[in-house]
Coordinates of C-alpha atoms in Angstrom, one line a residue:
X1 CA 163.1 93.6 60.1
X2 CA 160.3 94.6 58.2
X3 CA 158.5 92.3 54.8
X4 CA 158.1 93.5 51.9
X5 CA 155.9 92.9 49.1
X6 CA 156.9 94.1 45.6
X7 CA 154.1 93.8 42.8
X8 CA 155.1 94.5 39.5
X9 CA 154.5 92.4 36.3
X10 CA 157.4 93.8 34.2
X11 CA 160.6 91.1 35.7
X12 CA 162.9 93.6 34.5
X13 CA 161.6 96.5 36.4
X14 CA 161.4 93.9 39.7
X15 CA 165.2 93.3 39.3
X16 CA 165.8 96.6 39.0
X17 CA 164.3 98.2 41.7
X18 CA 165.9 94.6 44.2
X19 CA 169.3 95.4 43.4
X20 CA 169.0 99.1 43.4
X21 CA 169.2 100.1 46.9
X22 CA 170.4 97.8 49.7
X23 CA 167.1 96.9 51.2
X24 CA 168.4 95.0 54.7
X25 CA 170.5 97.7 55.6
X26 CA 167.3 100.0 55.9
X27 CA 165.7 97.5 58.4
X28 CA 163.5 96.0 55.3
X29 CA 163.7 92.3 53.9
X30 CA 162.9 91.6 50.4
X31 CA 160.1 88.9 51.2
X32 CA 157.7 88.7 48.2
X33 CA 156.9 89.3 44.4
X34 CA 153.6 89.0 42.5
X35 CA 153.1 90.0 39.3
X36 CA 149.2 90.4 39.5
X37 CA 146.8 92.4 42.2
X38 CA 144.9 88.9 42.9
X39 CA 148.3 87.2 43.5
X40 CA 149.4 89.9 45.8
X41 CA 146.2 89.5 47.8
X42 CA 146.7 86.2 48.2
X43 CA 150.0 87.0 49.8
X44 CA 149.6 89.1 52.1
X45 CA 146.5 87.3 53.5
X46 CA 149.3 84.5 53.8
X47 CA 152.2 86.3 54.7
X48 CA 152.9 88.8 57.6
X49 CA 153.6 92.1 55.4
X50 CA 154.2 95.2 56.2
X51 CA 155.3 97.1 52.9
X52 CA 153.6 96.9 49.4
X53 CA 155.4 98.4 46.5
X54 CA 152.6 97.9 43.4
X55 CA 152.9 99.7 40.5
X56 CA 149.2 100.9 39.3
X57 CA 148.8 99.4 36.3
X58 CA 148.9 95.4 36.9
X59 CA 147.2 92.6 35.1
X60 CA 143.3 91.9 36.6
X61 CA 143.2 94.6 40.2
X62 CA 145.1 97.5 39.3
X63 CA 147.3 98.6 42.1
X64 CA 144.9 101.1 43.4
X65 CA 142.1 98.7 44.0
X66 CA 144.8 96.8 45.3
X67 CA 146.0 99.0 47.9
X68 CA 141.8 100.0 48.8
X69 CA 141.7 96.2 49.6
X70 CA 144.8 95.8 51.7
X71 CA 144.1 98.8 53.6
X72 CA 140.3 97.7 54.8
X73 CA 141.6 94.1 55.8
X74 CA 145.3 95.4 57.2
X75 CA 145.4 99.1 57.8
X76 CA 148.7 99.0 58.7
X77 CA 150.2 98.0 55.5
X78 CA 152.1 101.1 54.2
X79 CA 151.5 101.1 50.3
X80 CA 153.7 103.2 47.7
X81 CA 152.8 103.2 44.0
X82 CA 154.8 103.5 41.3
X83 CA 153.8 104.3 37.7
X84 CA 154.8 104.8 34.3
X85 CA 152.4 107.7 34.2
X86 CA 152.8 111.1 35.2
X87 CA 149.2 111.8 36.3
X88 CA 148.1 114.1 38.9
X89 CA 144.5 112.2 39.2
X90 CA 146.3 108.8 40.1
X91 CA 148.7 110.6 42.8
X92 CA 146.0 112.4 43.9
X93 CA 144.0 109.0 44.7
X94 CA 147.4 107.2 45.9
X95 CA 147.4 109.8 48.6
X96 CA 143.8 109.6 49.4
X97 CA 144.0 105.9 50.1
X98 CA 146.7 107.1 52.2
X99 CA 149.8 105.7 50.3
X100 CA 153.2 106.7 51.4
X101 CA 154.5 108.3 48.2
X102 CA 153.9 108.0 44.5
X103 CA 157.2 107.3 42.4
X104 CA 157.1 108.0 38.7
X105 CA 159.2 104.7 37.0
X106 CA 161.2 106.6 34.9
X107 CA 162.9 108.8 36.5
X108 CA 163.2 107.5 39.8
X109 CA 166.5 106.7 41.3
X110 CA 168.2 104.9 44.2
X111 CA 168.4 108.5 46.4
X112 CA 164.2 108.6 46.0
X113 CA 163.3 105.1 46.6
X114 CA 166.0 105.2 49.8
X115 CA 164.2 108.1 50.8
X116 CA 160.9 106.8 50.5
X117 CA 161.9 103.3 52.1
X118 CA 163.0 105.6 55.4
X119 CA 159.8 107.4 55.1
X120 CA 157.7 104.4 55.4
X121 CA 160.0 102.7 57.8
X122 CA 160.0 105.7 60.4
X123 CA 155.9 105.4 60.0
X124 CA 156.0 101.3 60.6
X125 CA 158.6 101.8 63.8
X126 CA 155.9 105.2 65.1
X127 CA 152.9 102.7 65.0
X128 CA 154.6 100.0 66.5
X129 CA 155.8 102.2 69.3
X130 CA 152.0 103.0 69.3
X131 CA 150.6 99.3 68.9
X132 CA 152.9 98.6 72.3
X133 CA 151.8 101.4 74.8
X134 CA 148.1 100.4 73.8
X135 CA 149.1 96.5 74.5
X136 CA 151.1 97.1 77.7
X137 CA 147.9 99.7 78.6
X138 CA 145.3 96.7 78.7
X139 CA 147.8 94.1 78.1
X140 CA 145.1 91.5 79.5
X141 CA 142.1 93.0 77.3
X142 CA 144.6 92.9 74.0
X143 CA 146.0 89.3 74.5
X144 CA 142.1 87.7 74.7
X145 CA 141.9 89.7 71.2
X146 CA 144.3 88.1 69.7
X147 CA 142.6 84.7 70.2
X148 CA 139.4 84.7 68.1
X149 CA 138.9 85.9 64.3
X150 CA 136.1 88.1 65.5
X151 CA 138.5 90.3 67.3
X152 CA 141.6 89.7 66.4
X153 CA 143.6 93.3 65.4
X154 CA 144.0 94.1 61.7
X155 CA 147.7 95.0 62.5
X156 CA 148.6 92.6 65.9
X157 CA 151.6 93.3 68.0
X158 CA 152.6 91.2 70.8
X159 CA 156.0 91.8 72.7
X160 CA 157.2 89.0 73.5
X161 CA 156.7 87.5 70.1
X162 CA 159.4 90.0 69.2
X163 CA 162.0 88.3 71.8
X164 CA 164.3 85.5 70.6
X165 CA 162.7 82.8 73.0
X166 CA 159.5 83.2 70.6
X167 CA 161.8 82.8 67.9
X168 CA 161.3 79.1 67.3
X169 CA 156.9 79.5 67.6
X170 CA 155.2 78.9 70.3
X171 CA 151.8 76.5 71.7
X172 CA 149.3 77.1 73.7
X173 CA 147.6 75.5 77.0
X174 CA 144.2 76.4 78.1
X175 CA 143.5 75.3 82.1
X176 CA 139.9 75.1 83.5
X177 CA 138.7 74.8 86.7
X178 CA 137.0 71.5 87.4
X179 CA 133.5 72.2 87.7
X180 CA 131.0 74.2 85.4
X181 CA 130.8 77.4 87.9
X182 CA 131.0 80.7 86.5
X183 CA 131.9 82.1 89.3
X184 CA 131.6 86.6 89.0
X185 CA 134.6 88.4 89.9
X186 CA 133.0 89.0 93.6
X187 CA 132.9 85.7 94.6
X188 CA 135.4 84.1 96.6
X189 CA 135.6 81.3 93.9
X190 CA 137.3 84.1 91.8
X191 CA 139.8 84.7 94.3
X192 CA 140.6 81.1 94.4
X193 CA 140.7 80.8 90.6
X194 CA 142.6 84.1 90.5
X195 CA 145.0 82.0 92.8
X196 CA 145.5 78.8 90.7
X197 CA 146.6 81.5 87.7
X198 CA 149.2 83.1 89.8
X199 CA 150.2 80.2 90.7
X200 CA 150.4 78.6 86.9
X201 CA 152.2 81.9 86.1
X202 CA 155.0 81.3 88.6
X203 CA 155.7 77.8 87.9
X204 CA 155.8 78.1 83.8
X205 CA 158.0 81.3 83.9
X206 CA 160.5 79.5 85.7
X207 CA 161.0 76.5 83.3
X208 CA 159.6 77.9 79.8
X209 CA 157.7 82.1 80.1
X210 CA 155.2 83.9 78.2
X211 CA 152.3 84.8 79.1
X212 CA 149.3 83.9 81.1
X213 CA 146.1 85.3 81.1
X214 CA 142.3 85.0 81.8
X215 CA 139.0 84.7 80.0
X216 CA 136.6 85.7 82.7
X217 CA 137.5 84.0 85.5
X218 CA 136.3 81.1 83.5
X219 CA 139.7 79.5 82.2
X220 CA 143.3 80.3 82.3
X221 CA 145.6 80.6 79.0
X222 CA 149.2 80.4 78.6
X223 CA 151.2 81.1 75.1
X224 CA 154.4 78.9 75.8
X225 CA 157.4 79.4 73.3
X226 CA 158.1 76.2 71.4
X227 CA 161.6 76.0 73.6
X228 CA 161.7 76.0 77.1
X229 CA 164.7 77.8 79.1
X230 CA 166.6 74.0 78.9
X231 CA 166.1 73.9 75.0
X232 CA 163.9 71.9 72.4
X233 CA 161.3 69.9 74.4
X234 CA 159.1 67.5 72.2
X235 CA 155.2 66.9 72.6
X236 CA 155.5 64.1 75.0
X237 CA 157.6 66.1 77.1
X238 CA 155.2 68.8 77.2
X239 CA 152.5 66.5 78.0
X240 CA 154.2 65.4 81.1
X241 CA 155.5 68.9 82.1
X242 CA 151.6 70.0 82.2
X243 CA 150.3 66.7 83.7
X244 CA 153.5 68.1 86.7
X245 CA 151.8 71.3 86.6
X246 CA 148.5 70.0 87.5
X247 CA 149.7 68.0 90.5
X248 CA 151.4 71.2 91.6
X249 CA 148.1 73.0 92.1
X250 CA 146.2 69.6 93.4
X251 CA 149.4 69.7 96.1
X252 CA 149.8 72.9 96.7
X253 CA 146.2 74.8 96.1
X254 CA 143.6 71.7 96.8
X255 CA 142.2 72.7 93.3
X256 CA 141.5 70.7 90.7
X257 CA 142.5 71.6 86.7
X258 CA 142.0 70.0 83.3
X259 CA 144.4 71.5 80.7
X260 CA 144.1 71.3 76.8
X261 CA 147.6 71.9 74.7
X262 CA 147.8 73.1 71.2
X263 CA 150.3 71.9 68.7
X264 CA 153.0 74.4 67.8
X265 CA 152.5 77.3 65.3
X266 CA 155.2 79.7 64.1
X267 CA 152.9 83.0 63.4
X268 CA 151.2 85.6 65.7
X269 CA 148.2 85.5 63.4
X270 CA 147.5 81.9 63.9
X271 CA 146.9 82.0 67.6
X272 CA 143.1 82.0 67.0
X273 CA 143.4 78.6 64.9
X274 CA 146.2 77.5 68.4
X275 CA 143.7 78.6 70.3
X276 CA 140.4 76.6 68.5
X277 CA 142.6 73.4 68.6
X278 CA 143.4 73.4 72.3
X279 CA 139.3 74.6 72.9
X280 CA 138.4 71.8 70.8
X281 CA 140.7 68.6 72.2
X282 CA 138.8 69.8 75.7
X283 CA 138.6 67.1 77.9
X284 CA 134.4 66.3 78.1
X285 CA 133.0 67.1 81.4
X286 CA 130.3 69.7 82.2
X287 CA 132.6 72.7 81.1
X288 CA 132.8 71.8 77.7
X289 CA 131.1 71.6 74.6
X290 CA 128.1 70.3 75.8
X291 CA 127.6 72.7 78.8
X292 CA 128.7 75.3 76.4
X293 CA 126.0 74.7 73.8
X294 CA 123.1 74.1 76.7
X295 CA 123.9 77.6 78.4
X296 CA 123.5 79.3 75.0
X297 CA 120.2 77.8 74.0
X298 CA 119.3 79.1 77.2
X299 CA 120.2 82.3 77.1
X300 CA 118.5 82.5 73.4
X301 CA 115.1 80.7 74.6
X302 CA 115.0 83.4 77.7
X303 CA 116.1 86.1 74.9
X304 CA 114.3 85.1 71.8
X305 CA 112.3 88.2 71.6
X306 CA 115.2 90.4 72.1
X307 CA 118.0 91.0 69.2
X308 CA 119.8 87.9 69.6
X309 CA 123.4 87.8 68.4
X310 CA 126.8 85.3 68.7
X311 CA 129.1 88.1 70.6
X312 CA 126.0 88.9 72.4
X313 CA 125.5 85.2 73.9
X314 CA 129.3 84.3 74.3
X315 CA 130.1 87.8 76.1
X316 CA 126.9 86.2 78.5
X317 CA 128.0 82.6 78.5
X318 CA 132.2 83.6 78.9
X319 CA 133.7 82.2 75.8
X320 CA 134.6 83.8 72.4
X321 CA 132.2 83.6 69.4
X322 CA 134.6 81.6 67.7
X323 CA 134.4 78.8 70.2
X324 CA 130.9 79.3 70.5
X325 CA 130.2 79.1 67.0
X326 CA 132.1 75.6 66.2
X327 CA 130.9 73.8 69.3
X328 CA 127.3 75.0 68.4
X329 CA 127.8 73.5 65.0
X330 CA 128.9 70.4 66.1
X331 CA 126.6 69.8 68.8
X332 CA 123.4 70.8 67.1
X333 CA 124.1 70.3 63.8
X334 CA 123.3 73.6 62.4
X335 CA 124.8 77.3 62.4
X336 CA 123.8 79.3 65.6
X337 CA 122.4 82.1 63.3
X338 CA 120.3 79.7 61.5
X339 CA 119.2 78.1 65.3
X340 CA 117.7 81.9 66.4
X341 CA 116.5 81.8 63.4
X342 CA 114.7 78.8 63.1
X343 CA 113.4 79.5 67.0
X344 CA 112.6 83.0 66.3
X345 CA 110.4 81.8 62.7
X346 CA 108.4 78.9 65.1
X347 CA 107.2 81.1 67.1
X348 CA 106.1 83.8 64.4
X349 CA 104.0 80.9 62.9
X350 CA 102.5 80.6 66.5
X351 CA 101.6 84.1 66.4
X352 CA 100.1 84.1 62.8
X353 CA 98.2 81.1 63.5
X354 CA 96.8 82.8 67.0
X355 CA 96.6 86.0 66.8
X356 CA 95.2 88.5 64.9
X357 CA 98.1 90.9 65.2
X358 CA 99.4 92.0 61.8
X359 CA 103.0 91.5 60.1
X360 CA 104.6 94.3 61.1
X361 CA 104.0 93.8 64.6
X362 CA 105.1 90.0 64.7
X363 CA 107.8 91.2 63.1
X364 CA 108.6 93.8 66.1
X365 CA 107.8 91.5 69.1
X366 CA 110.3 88.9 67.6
X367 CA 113.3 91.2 67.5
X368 CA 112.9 92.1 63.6
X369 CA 112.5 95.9 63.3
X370 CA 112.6 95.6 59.2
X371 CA 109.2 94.2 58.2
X372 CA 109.8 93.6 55.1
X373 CA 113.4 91.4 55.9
X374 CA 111.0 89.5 58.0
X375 CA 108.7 88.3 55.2
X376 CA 111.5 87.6 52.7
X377 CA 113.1 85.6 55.5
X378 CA 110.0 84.0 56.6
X379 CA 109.0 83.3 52.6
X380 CA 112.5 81.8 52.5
X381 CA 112.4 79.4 55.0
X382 CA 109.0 78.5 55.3
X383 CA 108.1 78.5 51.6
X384 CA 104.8 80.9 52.2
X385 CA 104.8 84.5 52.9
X386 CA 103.4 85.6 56.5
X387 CA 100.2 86.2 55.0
X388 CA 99.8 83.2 52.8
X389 CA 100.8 80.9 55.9
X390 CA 98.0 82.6 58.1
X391 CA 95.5 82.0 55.5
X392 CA 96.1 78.9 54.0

C-alpha cells in the first residue's frame, strides 16, 4: 500500500477529492492532510510518503516550491498538482520539476484523478522493481547504506521489511571481535571473522531471520524482526538469547564476541538512529570509543597537510562518519571538523611565525587551496589576520 499526502487548505475541496474515488482499492492509503506547504514538509520528513497531491496555491510555500523541496530531499515522491488556474506557465513548471500530472480543480472528475492515481502508482511499483534489483545486486554494499545519515538513500528499500515477520519493527545487534585488529580481507583473521558471521547467520535464522552483514571485516550486524519465529520475545529475553549466541561461537569457534543490542524501532528510516544506539551502548574495551577516537587523530596528525575530511578518516579507520562523528564529540569535546581545524590553524601560526613563506603558500601546504577562505578562517578563530599575527 502506498501513503499519501494530500495538501490543500480549502477542507471542502480535501473531502471532496477523499470520497471521490476509492483510494485503497488502487493500492493507495489515504495517510495525511496539511493545509500549508511548511506543514506538509514537516510530514513527510516524519512520515514515510510516497504520494503528494498539493494544490499550487497554499498558505506560506506554494505547492511548487513545495514539490522543488520534496523532490531534492526524497526523489522518489511522485507529486501531482492541482489548481484553480488554467495556466500553461504553472503546468509547464509542474512538469519540469517532474510532477506526474497537473489537474485543473474545476473540472476534474473521478475518471481523471483514477487515472492519474494509476499513472503514479504504475511509476511507484517500476522504481521499486528498480530499487530491488539494485539492492539484491550489492545487497551487502546497500544494507551498510542504510545505517548512517551520510549515506542513507533518499528513497530506501529493503525486502524483507516488506515481509510480514518485519511487520511488528525490528532491533538491531552489532557483534565485534574481541580485540582491536583490523584485520584486511587477506589475512587469515578475516577468514576467521568471516567464519564467526556465518556462523551468527545460521544460528539467528533459525530462531528469529533477517539479515546479517559486515562493516569491513571489522564488526558484524544483524537487523532482527521485533518477533522471533516462536512469537513476541521481550528485552530480557533478547538479552539472554544473544548472551546464548555468544557461548555458541566461544563453544563452537574458540572466538571471542562482544555484542551491543538496540531497542526496537518500527521504520526503515530509523535504522541509522537503531544503529547509533547499539554503537553507542558498546561495551568499553580497545574497540570502542576510545580506540575509535585515538586511530582518527592519528590518521589526521599523519594527514594534516593533506585535505582532511570525516568520510575520508572513517572509510580509513572502518566505521561510518556517523559513528565517528558522535564518539569524536564526546571524547574530545569538540566537533571533528573544528579538531582539523584547530590542528591545521596551530601549525599555520608555526609557519607565520618561522618562515618567511607568504599566505597563499601556507595556505597551500596546509591543505587550503582558497587563500582567501584561509584568512577569513584564520581571522575568525584566531582573532588576527595571517598578516597581522606575523607582525604583531
Amino acid at each position: 500500500m502506498w501513503n499519501l499526502l494530500v495538501v490543500e487548505d480549502e477542507t471542502i475541496v480535501r473531502i471532496g477529492l477523499r470520497y471521490m474515488i476509492d483510494w485503497e482499492s488502487r493500492g493507495v492509503r489515504w495517510k495525511a492532510e496539511a493545509s500549508s506547504g511548511e506543514e506538509a514538509l514537516r510530514i513527510v520528513e516524519t512520515e514515510e510518503i510516497h504520494i503528494v497531491i498539493t494544490d499550487i496555491r497554499i498558505p506560506g510555500m506554494d505547492g511548487l516550491e513545495l514539490a522543488k523541496r520534496i523532490k531534492s530531499a526524497y526523489p522518489g515522491v511522485q507529486i501531482v498538482f492541482i489548481s484553480s488556474y488554467d495556466n500553461f506557465a504553472y503546468a509547464k513548471e509542474a512538469l519540469r520539476l517532474g510532477a506526474v500530472d497537473y489537474l485543473h480543480k474545476p473540472t476534474m472528475d473521478d475518471e481523471e484523478v483514477a487515472g492519474t492515481l494509476d499513472k503514479v502508482v504504475a511509476l511507484l511499483e517500476e522504481t521499486r522493481g528498480d530499487k530491488r534489483r539494485t539492492a539484491e545486486g550489492d545487497r551487502s554494499g546497500y544494507l551498510l547504506s542504510l545505517l548512517d545519515k551520510y549515506t542513507f538513500p533518499a528513497d530506501p528499500f529493503l525486502a524483507e521489511f516488506e515481509t510480514e515477520a518485519f511487520a511488528s519493527g525490528y532491533w538491531l545487534t552489532v557483534f565485534r571481535m574481541r580485540d582491536d585488529a583490523v584485520p584486511s580481507r587477506t589475512d587469515p583473521d578475516s577468514l576467521r571473522f568471516l567464519s564467526v558471521q556465518y556462523l551468527i547467520d545460521e544460528y539467528v535464522s533459525r530462531d528469529w531471520g533477517g539479515p546479517v552483514f559486515h562493516r569491513n571485516h571489522r564488526e558484524m550486524i544483524w537487523i532482527a524482526p521485533a518477533k522471533a519465529r516462536r512469537g513476541a520475545v521481550d528485552p530480557a529475553e533478547r538479552s539472554k538469547y544473544l548472551e546464548h549466541l555468544r557461548h555458541k561461537v566461544l563453544e563452537l569457534l574458540n572466538a571471542a564476541v562482544i555484542y551491543s543490542a538496540s531497542s526496537s524501532y518500527s521504520r526503515l528510516n530509523e535504522l541509522p538512529d537503531a544503529y547509533m544506539e547499539a554503537l553507542l551502548q558498546f561495551p568499553v574495551n580497545q574497540q570502542s570509543d576510545n580506540f575509535i577516537v585515538r586511530k582518527a587523530k592519528e590518521y589526521v596528525d599523519e594527514h594534516l597537510l593533506e585535505d582532511v575530511t570525516l568520510t575520508k578518516v572513517a572509510a580509513e579507520i572502518h566505521v561510518s562518519p556517523g559513528y565517528l562523528s558522535r564518539v569524536f564529540l564526546k571524547e574530545i569535546g569538540e566537533n571533528f571538523s573544528d579538531y582539523v581545524i584547530r590542528n591545521k590553524l596551530e601549525l599555520a601560526q608555526k609557519l607565520l611565525r618561522g618562515t618567511t613563506k607568504k599566505v597563499y603558500e601556507i595556505a597551500a601546504e596546509i591543505g587550503y587551496t582558497n587563500p582567501h577562505y584561509f584568512s577569513k578562517l584564520f581571522k575568525d578563530r584566531m582573532g588576527l589576520a595571517p598578516l597581522d599575527y606575523r607582525n604583531q
